[in-house]
Amino acid sequence: MSRIGKLPITIPAGVSITQNGQIVTVKGPKGTLDQEINPNITISIEGNQCIVSRPNDEKENRSMHGLYRSLLQNMITGVSDGFKKTLELVGVGYRVSNQGQVLELSLGYTHSIYLALPVEIKVETKMERNQNPLIILESADKQLIGQVCAKIRSFRKPEPYKGKGIKFVGEVIRRKAGKSAGKGK
């Protein structure tokens, strides 16, 4: 029984939801998002609440019930408040800069890495003295911002010995002890 799927979604002021066939469109102050939904799942809007329901208790319908409710909730949160992710570059000589939607990363390789970001994402970079460089990403689309963060992180994942790499701010990296200096007894 999907407990998440049963919860109604509260629609904040300034956000509108329209359904055209199997496409649900959510409009708000931060943008517009579309999502195609399965024909078995029905969405009804009553006042300032959106209710997602399923026809029966088959396993496939139960799994999609919670999924589409969560996707709709993320869309509504995205167009009203937006999502923000902050990545931190930990390592000597690691640098980042951006020209418009192109991110330039210097991560200790022989060459710089250039990454063109989608127009739906706002990017800001901060390089302050005696602090790790930061990449701040903002978007209304939670899936897209997560995918871009995973792509940036894949260039240099945090390693467990010195903790160098690209990590989320506040993320704790599990550290390992290095080789013992000597085993003489």
PDB file of C-alpha atoms in Angstrom:
ATOM      1  CA  MET A   1       0.000   0.000   0.000  1.00  0.00           C
ATOM      2  CA  SER A   2       1.565   3.274  -1.097  1.00  0.00           C
ATOM      3  CA  ARG A   3       1.585   5.636   1.849  1.00  0.00           C
ATOM      4  CA  ILE A   4       3.348   8.346  -0.143  1.00  0.00           C
ATOM      5  CA  GLY A   5       0.888   8.098  -3.045  1.00  0.00           C
ATOM      6  CA  LYS A   6      -2.119   8.630  -0.770  1.00  0.00           C
ATOM      7  CA  LEU A   7      -0.881  11.973   0.566  1.00  0.00           C
ATOM      8  CA  PRO A   8      -2.481  14.994  -1.122  1.00  0.00           C
ATOM      9  CA  ILE A   9      -0.157  17.598  -2.630  1.00  0.00           C
ATOM     10  CA  THR A  10      -0.788  21.174  -1.514  1.00  0.00           C
ATOM     11  CA  ILE A  11      -0.584  23.623  -4.416  1.00  0.00           C
ATOM     12  CA  PRO A  12       0.902  26.973  -3.296  1.00  0.00           C
ATOM     13  CA  ALA A  13      -0.392  30.319  -4.555  1.00  0.00           C
ATOM     14  CA  GLY A  14       0.978  31.292  -7.961  1.00  0.00           C
ATOM     15  CA  VAL A  15       1.298  27.676  -9.195  1.00  0.00           C
ATOM     16  CA  SER A  16      -1.085  26.179 -11.748  1.00  0.00           C
ATOM     17  CA  ILE A  17      -1.422  22.554 -12.885  1.00  0.00           C
ATOM     18  CA  THR A  18      -2.955  21.561 -16.213  1.00  0.00           C
ATOM     19  CA  GLN A  19      -3.402  18.117 -17.714  1.00  0.00           C
ATOM     20  CA  ASN A  20      -3.558  17.521 -21.460  1.00  0.00           C
ATOM     21  CA  GLY A  21      -3.999  13.804 -22.086  1.00  0.00           C
ATOM     22  CA  GLN A  22      -1.061  12.078 -20.390  1.00  0.00           C
ATOM     23  CA  ILE A  23       1.069  15.260 -20.096  1.00  0.00           C
ATOM     24  CA  VAL A  24       0.920  17.208 -16.822  1.00  0.00           C
ATOM     25  CA  THR A  25       2.201  20.804 -16.958  1.00  0.00           C
ATOM     26  CA  VAL A  26       3.098  22.757 -13.826  1.00  0.00           C
ATOM     27  CA  LYS A  27       3.612  26.535 -14.149  1.00  0.00           C
ATOM     28  CA  GLY A  28       4.978  28.806 -11.475  1.00  0.00           C
ATOM     29  CA  PRO A  29       7.139  31.846 -10.834  1.00  0.00           C
ATOM     30  CA  LYS A  30      10.408  29.904 -11.430  1.00  0.00           C
ATOM     31  CA  GLY A  31       9.376  28.297 -14.743  1.00  0.00           C
ATOM     32  CA  THR A  32       7.332  25.564 -16.391  1.00  0.00           C
ATOM     33  CA  LEU A  33       7.823  21.793 -16.122  1.00  0.00           C
ATOM     34  CA  ASP A  34       6.177  18.936 -18.046  1.00  0.00           C
ATOM     35  CA  GLN A  35       5.845  15.270 -17.083  1.00  0.00           C
ATOM     36  CA  GLU A  36       4.264  12.405 -18.961  1.00  0.00           C
ATOM     37  CA  ILE A  37       2.297  10.108 -16.679  1.00  0.00           C
ATOM     38  CA  ASN A  38       1.167   6.521 -17.061  1.00  0.00           C
ATOM     39  CA  PRO A  39      -2.420   6.097 -18.350  1.00  0.00           C
ATOM     40  CA  ASN A  40      -3.323   3.993 -15.281  1.00  0.00           C
ATOM     41  CA  ILE A  41      -2.612   6.846 -12.862  1.00  0.00           C
ATOM     42  CA  THR A  42      -5.237   9.589 -12.538  1.00  0.00           C
ATOM     43  CA  ILE A  43      -4.682  13.090 -11.216  1.00  0.00           C
ATOM     44  CA  SER A  44      -7.506  15.216  -9.825  1.00  0.00           C
ATOM     45  CA  ILE A  45      -7.258  18.822  -8.666  1.00  0.00           C
ATOM     46  CA  GLU A  46      -9.667  19.895  -5.913  1.00  0.00           C
ATOM     47  CA  GLY A  47      -9.220  23.453  -4.704  1.00  0.00           C
ATOM     48  CA  ASN A  48      -5.599  23.920  -3.709  1.00  0.00           C
ATOM     49  CA  GLN A  49      -4.877  20.186  -3.488  1.00  0.00           C
ATOM     50  CA  CYS A  50      -3.784  17.659  -6.084  1.00  0.00           C
ATOM     51  CA  ILE A  51      -4.658  13.995  -5.497  1.00  0.00           C
ATOM     52  CA  VAL A  52      -2.976  11.089  -7.311  1.00  0.00           C
ATOM     53  CA  SER A  53      -4.932   7.826  -7.474  1.00  0.00           C
ATOM     54  CA  ARG A  54      -4.603   4.353  -8.995  1.00  0.00           C
ATOM     55  CA  PRO A  55      -7.274   2.001 -10.372  1.00  0.00           C
ATOM     56  CA  ASN A  56      -6.353  -1.164  -8.423  1.00  0.00           C
ATOM     57  CA  ASP A  57      -3.739  -2.776  -6.172  1.00  0.00           C
ATOM     58  CA  GLU A  58      -1.628  -4.506  -8.825  1.00  0.00           C
ATOM     59  CA  LYS A  59       2.097  -4.341  -8.114  1.00  0.00           C
ATOM     60  CA  GLU A  60       2.883  -2.123 -11.133  1.00  0.00           C
ATOM     61  CA  ASN A  61       0.132   0.370 -10.272  1.00  0.00           C
ATOM     62  CA  ARG A  62       1.191   0.505  -6.608  1.00  0.00           C
ATOM     63  CA  SER A  63       4.789   1.300  -7.545  1.00  0.00           C
ATOM     64  CA  MET A  64       3.797   4.010 -10.037  1.00  0.00           C
ATOM     65  CA  HIS A  65       1.338   5.584  -7.584  1.00  0.00           C
ATOM     66  CA  GLY A  66       4.060   6.790  -5.189  1.00  0.00           C
ATOM     67  CA  LEU A  67       6.464   7.574  -8.036  1.00  0.00           C
ATOM     68  CA  TYR A  68       4.173   9.992  -9.876  1.00  0.00           C
ATOM     69  CA  ARG A  69       3.043  11.615  -6.628  1.00  0.00           C
ATOM     70  CA  SER A  70       6.717  12.288  -5.751  1.00  0.00           C
ATOM     71  CA  LEU A  71       7.464  13.574  -9.268  1.00  0.00           C
ATOM     72  CA  LEU A  72       4.504  15.977  -9.091  1.00  0.00           C
ATOM     73  CA  GLN A  73       5.544  17.156  -5.615  1.00  0.00           C
ATOM     74  CA  ASN A  74       9.092  17.827  -6.897  1.00  0.00           C
ATOM     75  CA  MET A  75       7.721  19.740  -9.900  1.00  0.00           C
ATOM     76  CA  ILE A  76       5.513  21.925  -7.692  1.00  0.00           C
ATOM     77  CA  THR A  77       8.370  22.606  -5.248  1.00  0.00           C
ATOM     78  CA  GLY A  78      10.691  23.373  -8.176  1.00  0.00           C
ATOM     79  CA  VAL A  79       8.482  25.967  -9.877  1.00  0.00           C
ATOM     80  CA  SER A  80       7.597  27.672  -6.578  1.00  0.00           C
ATOM     81  CA  ASP A  81      10.849  27.536  -4.538  1.00  0.00           C
ATOM     82  CA  GLY A  82      13.445  25.960  -6.833  1.00  0.00           C
ATOM     83  CA  PHE A  83      16.294  23.618  -5.966  1.00  0.00           C
ATOM     84  CA  LYS A  84      19.840  24.590  -5.054  1.00  0.00           C
ATOM     85  CA  LYS A  85      22.942  22.375  -4.902  1.00  0.00           C
ATOM     86  CA  THR A  86      26.417  23.472  -3.828  1.00  0.00           C
ATOM     87  CA  LEU A  87      29.520  21.499  -4.801  1.00  0.00           C
ATOM     88  CA  GLU A  88      32.929  22.010  -3.195  1.00  0.00           C
ATOM     89  CA  LEU A  89      36.320  21.314  -4.838  1.00  0.00           C
ATOM     90  CA  VAL A  90      38.766  19.921  -2.277  1.00  0.00           C
ATOM     91  CA  GLY A  91      42.376  19.718  -3.425  1.00  0.00           C
ATOM     92  CA  VAL A  92      45.512  21.777  -3.942  1.00  0.00           C
ATOM     93  CA  GLY A  93      45.320  23.777  -7.174  1.00  0.00           C
ATOM     94  CA  TYR A  94      41.703  22.844  -7.975  1.00  0.00           C
ATOM     95  CA  ARG A  95      39.972  25.812  -9.638  1.00  0.00           C
ATOM     96  CA  VAL A  96      36.633  26.543 -11.259  1.00  0.00           C
ATOM     97  CA  SER A  97      35.248  29.413 -13.324  1.00  0.00           C
ATOM     98  CA  ASN A  98      32.312  29.973 -15.619  1.00  0.00           C
ATOM     99  CA  GLN A  99      31.641  32.059 -18.721  1.00  0.00           C
ATOM    100  CA  GLY A 100      27.859  32.066 -19.086  1.00  0.00           C
ATOM    101  CA  GLN A 101      26.706  28.440 -19.221  1.00  0.00           C
ATOM    102  CA  VAL A 102      30.193  26.951 -19.750  1.00  0.00           C
ATOM    103  CA  LEU A 103      31.963  25.643 -16.657  1.00  0.00           C
ATOM    104  CA  GLU A 104      35.769  25.409 -16.708  1.00  0.00           C
ATOM    105  CA  LEU A 105      37.235  22.973 -14.174  1.00  0.00           C
ATOM    106  CA  SER A 106      40.933  22.610 -13.367  1.00  0.00           C
ATOM    107  CA  LEU A 107      41.191  19.383 -11.350  1.00  0.00           C
ATOM    108  CA  GLY A 108      44.840  18.387 -11.456  1.00  0.00           C
ATOM    109  CA  TYR A 109      44.736  16.804 -14.905  1.00  0.00           C
ATOM    110  CA  THR A 110      47.010  17.976 -17.733  1.00  0.00           C
ATOM    111  CA  HIS A 111      44.069  19.803 -19.320  1.00  0.00           C
ATOM    112  CA  SER A 112      41.085  21.831 -18.188  1.00  0.00           C
ATOM    113  CA  ILE A 113      37.618  20.316 -18.417  1.00  0.00           C
ATOM    114  CA  TYR A 114      34.892  22.384 -20.109  1.00  0.00           C
ATOM    115  CA  LEU A 115      31.254  21.483 -19.446  1.00  0.00           C
ATOM    116  CA  ALA A 116      28.335  23.164 -21.226  1.00  0.00           C
ATOM    117  CA  LEU A 117      25.373  23.351 -18.849  1.00  0.00           C
ATOM    118  CA  PRO A 118      21.694  23.337 -19.908  1.00  0.00           C
ATOM    119  CA  VAL A 119      19.965  26.727 -20.060  1.00  0.00           C
ATOM    120  CA  GLU A 120      17.496  25.647 -17.337  1.00  0.00           C
ATOM    121  CA  ILE A 121      20.321  25.716 -14.768  1.00  0.00           C
ATOM    122  CA  LYS A 122      21.743  28.904 -13.249  1.00  0.00           C
ATOM    123  CA  VAL A 123      25.405  28.518 -12.331  1.00  0.00           C
ATOM    124  CA  GLU A 124      27.607  30.594 -10.046  1.00  0.00           C
ATOM    125  CA  THR A 125      31.211  29.942  -9.020  1.00  0.00           C
ATOM    126  CA  LYS A 126      33.000  31.283  -5.938  1.00  0.00           C
ATOM    127  CA  MET A 127      36.755  31.330  -5.483  1.00  0.00           C
ATOM    128  CA  GLU A 128      37.831  32.931  -2.197  1.00  0.00           C
ATOM    129  CA  ARG A 129      41.292  33.006  -0.695  1.00  0.00           C
ATOM    130  CA  ASN A 130      42.032  30.218   1.830  1.00  0.00           C
ATOM    131  CA  GLN A 131      38.711  28.498   1.066  1.00  0.00           C
ATOM    132  CA  ASN A 132      37.755  25.697  -1.270  1.00  0.00           C
ATOM    133  CA  PRO A 133      36.218  26.753  -4.626  1.00  0.00           C
ATOM    134  CA  LEU A 134      32.413  26.384  -4.793  1.00  0.00           C
ATOM    135  CA  ILE A 135      29.990  25.643  -7.639  1.00  0.00           C
ATOM    136  CA  ILE A 136      26.420  26.788  -6.896  1.00  0.00           C
ATOM    137  CA  LEU A 137      23.697  25.368  -9.170  1.00  0.00           C
ATOM    138  CA  GLU A 138      20.039  26.456  -9.137  1.00  0.00           C
ATOM    139  CA  SER A 139      17.138  25.076 -11.160  1.00  0.00           C
ATOM    140  CA  ALA A 140      13.433  24.284 -11.022  1.00  0.00           C
ATOM    141  CA  ASP A 141      14.009  20.721 -12.320  1.00  0.00           C
ATOM    142  CA  LYS A 142      15.218  18.397  -9.548  1.00  0.00           C
ATOM    143  CA  GLN A 143      16.072  15.547 -11.929  1.00  0.00           C
ATOM    144  CA  LEU A 144      18.151  17.756 -14.219  1.00  0.00           C
ATOM    145  CA  ILE A 145      20.103  19.431 -11.417  1.00  0.00           C
ATOM    146  CA  GLY A 146      20.864  16.046  -9.852  1.00  0.00           C
ATOM    147  CA  GLN A 147      22.087  14.674 -13.168  1.00  0.00           C
ATOM    148  CA  VAL A 148      24.353  17.696 -13.765  1.00  0.00           C
ATOM    149  CA  CYS A 149      25.768  17.413 -10.220  1.00  0.00           C
ATOM    150  CA  ALA A 150      26.516  13.725 -10.806  1.00  0.00           C
ATOM    151  CA  LYS A 151      28.280  14.578 -14.090  1.00  0.00           C
ATOM    152  CA  ILE A 152      30.436  17.286 -12.469  1.00  0.00           C
ATOM    153  CA  ARG A 153      31.236  14.988  -9.545  1.00  0.00           C
ATOM    154  CA  SER A 154      32.254  12.154 -11.905  1.00  0.00           C
ATOM    155  CA  PHE A 155      35.247  14.192 -13.139  1.00  0.00           C
ATOM    156  CA  ARG A 156      36.997  13.750  -9.753  1.00  0.00           C
ATOM    157  CA  LYS A 157      35.143  11.741  -7.101  1.00  0.00           C
ATOM    158  CA  PRO A 158      36.210  12.244  -3.475  1.00  0.00           C
ATOM    159  CA  GLU A 159      38.867   9.704  -2.503  1.00  0.00           C
ATOM    160  CA  PRO A 160      38.961   8.162   0.996  1.00  0.00           C
ATOM    161  CA  TYR A 161      42.637   8.761   1.909  1.00  0.00           C
ATOM    162  CA  LYS A 162      43.093  12.529   1.681  1.00  0.00           C
ATOM    163  CA  GLY A 163      39.481  13.505   0.894  1.00  0.00           C
ATOM    164  CA  LYS A 164      40.423  15.236  -2.372  1.00  0.00           C
ATOM    165  CA  GLY A 165      37.808  15.577  -5.110  1.00  0.00           C
ATOM    166  CA  ILE A 166      34.434  17.180  -5.802  1.00  0.00           C
ATOM    167  CA  LYS A 167      31.890  16.760  -3.019  1.00  0.00           C
ATOM    168  CA  PHE A 168      28.622  18.302  -1.872  1.00  0.00           C
ATOM    169  CA  VAL A 169      28.901  20.933   0.872  1.00  0.00           C
ATOM    170  CA  GLY A 170      28.228  19.204   4.171  1.00  0.00           C
ATOM    171  CA  GLU A 171      28.880  15.715   2.782  1.00  0.00           C
ATOM    172  CA  VAL A 172      30.995  13.528   5.046  1.00  0.00           C
ATOM    173  CA  ILE A 173      33.613  11.404   3.277  1.00  0.00           C
ATOM    174  CA  ARG A 174      34.499   8.153   5.017  1.00  0.00           C
ATOM    175  CA  ARG A 175      38.229   8.230   5.588  1.00  0.00           C
ATOM    176  CA  LYS A 176      40.629   5.298   5.534  1.00  0.00           C
ATOM    177  CA  ALA A 177      43.980   4.995   7.266  1.00  0.00           C
ATOM    178  CA  GLY A 178      46.939   4.925   4.890  1.00  0.00           C
ATOM    179  CA  LYS A 179      49.839   2.500   4.892  1.00  0.00           C
ATOM    180  CA  SER A 180      51.560   2.002   8.247  1.00  0.00           C
ATOM    181  CA  ALA A 181      54.932   3.725   8.468  1.00  0.00           C
ATOM    182  CA  GLY A 182      56.757   0.675   9.743  1.00  0.00           C
ATOM    183  CA  LYS A 183      55.939  -2.705  11.193  1.00  0.00           C
ATOM    184  CA  GLY A 184      59.089  -3.200  13.242  1.00  0.00           C
ATOM    185  CA  LYS A 185      58.464  -4.730  16.675  1.00  0.00           C
TER     186      LYS A 185
END
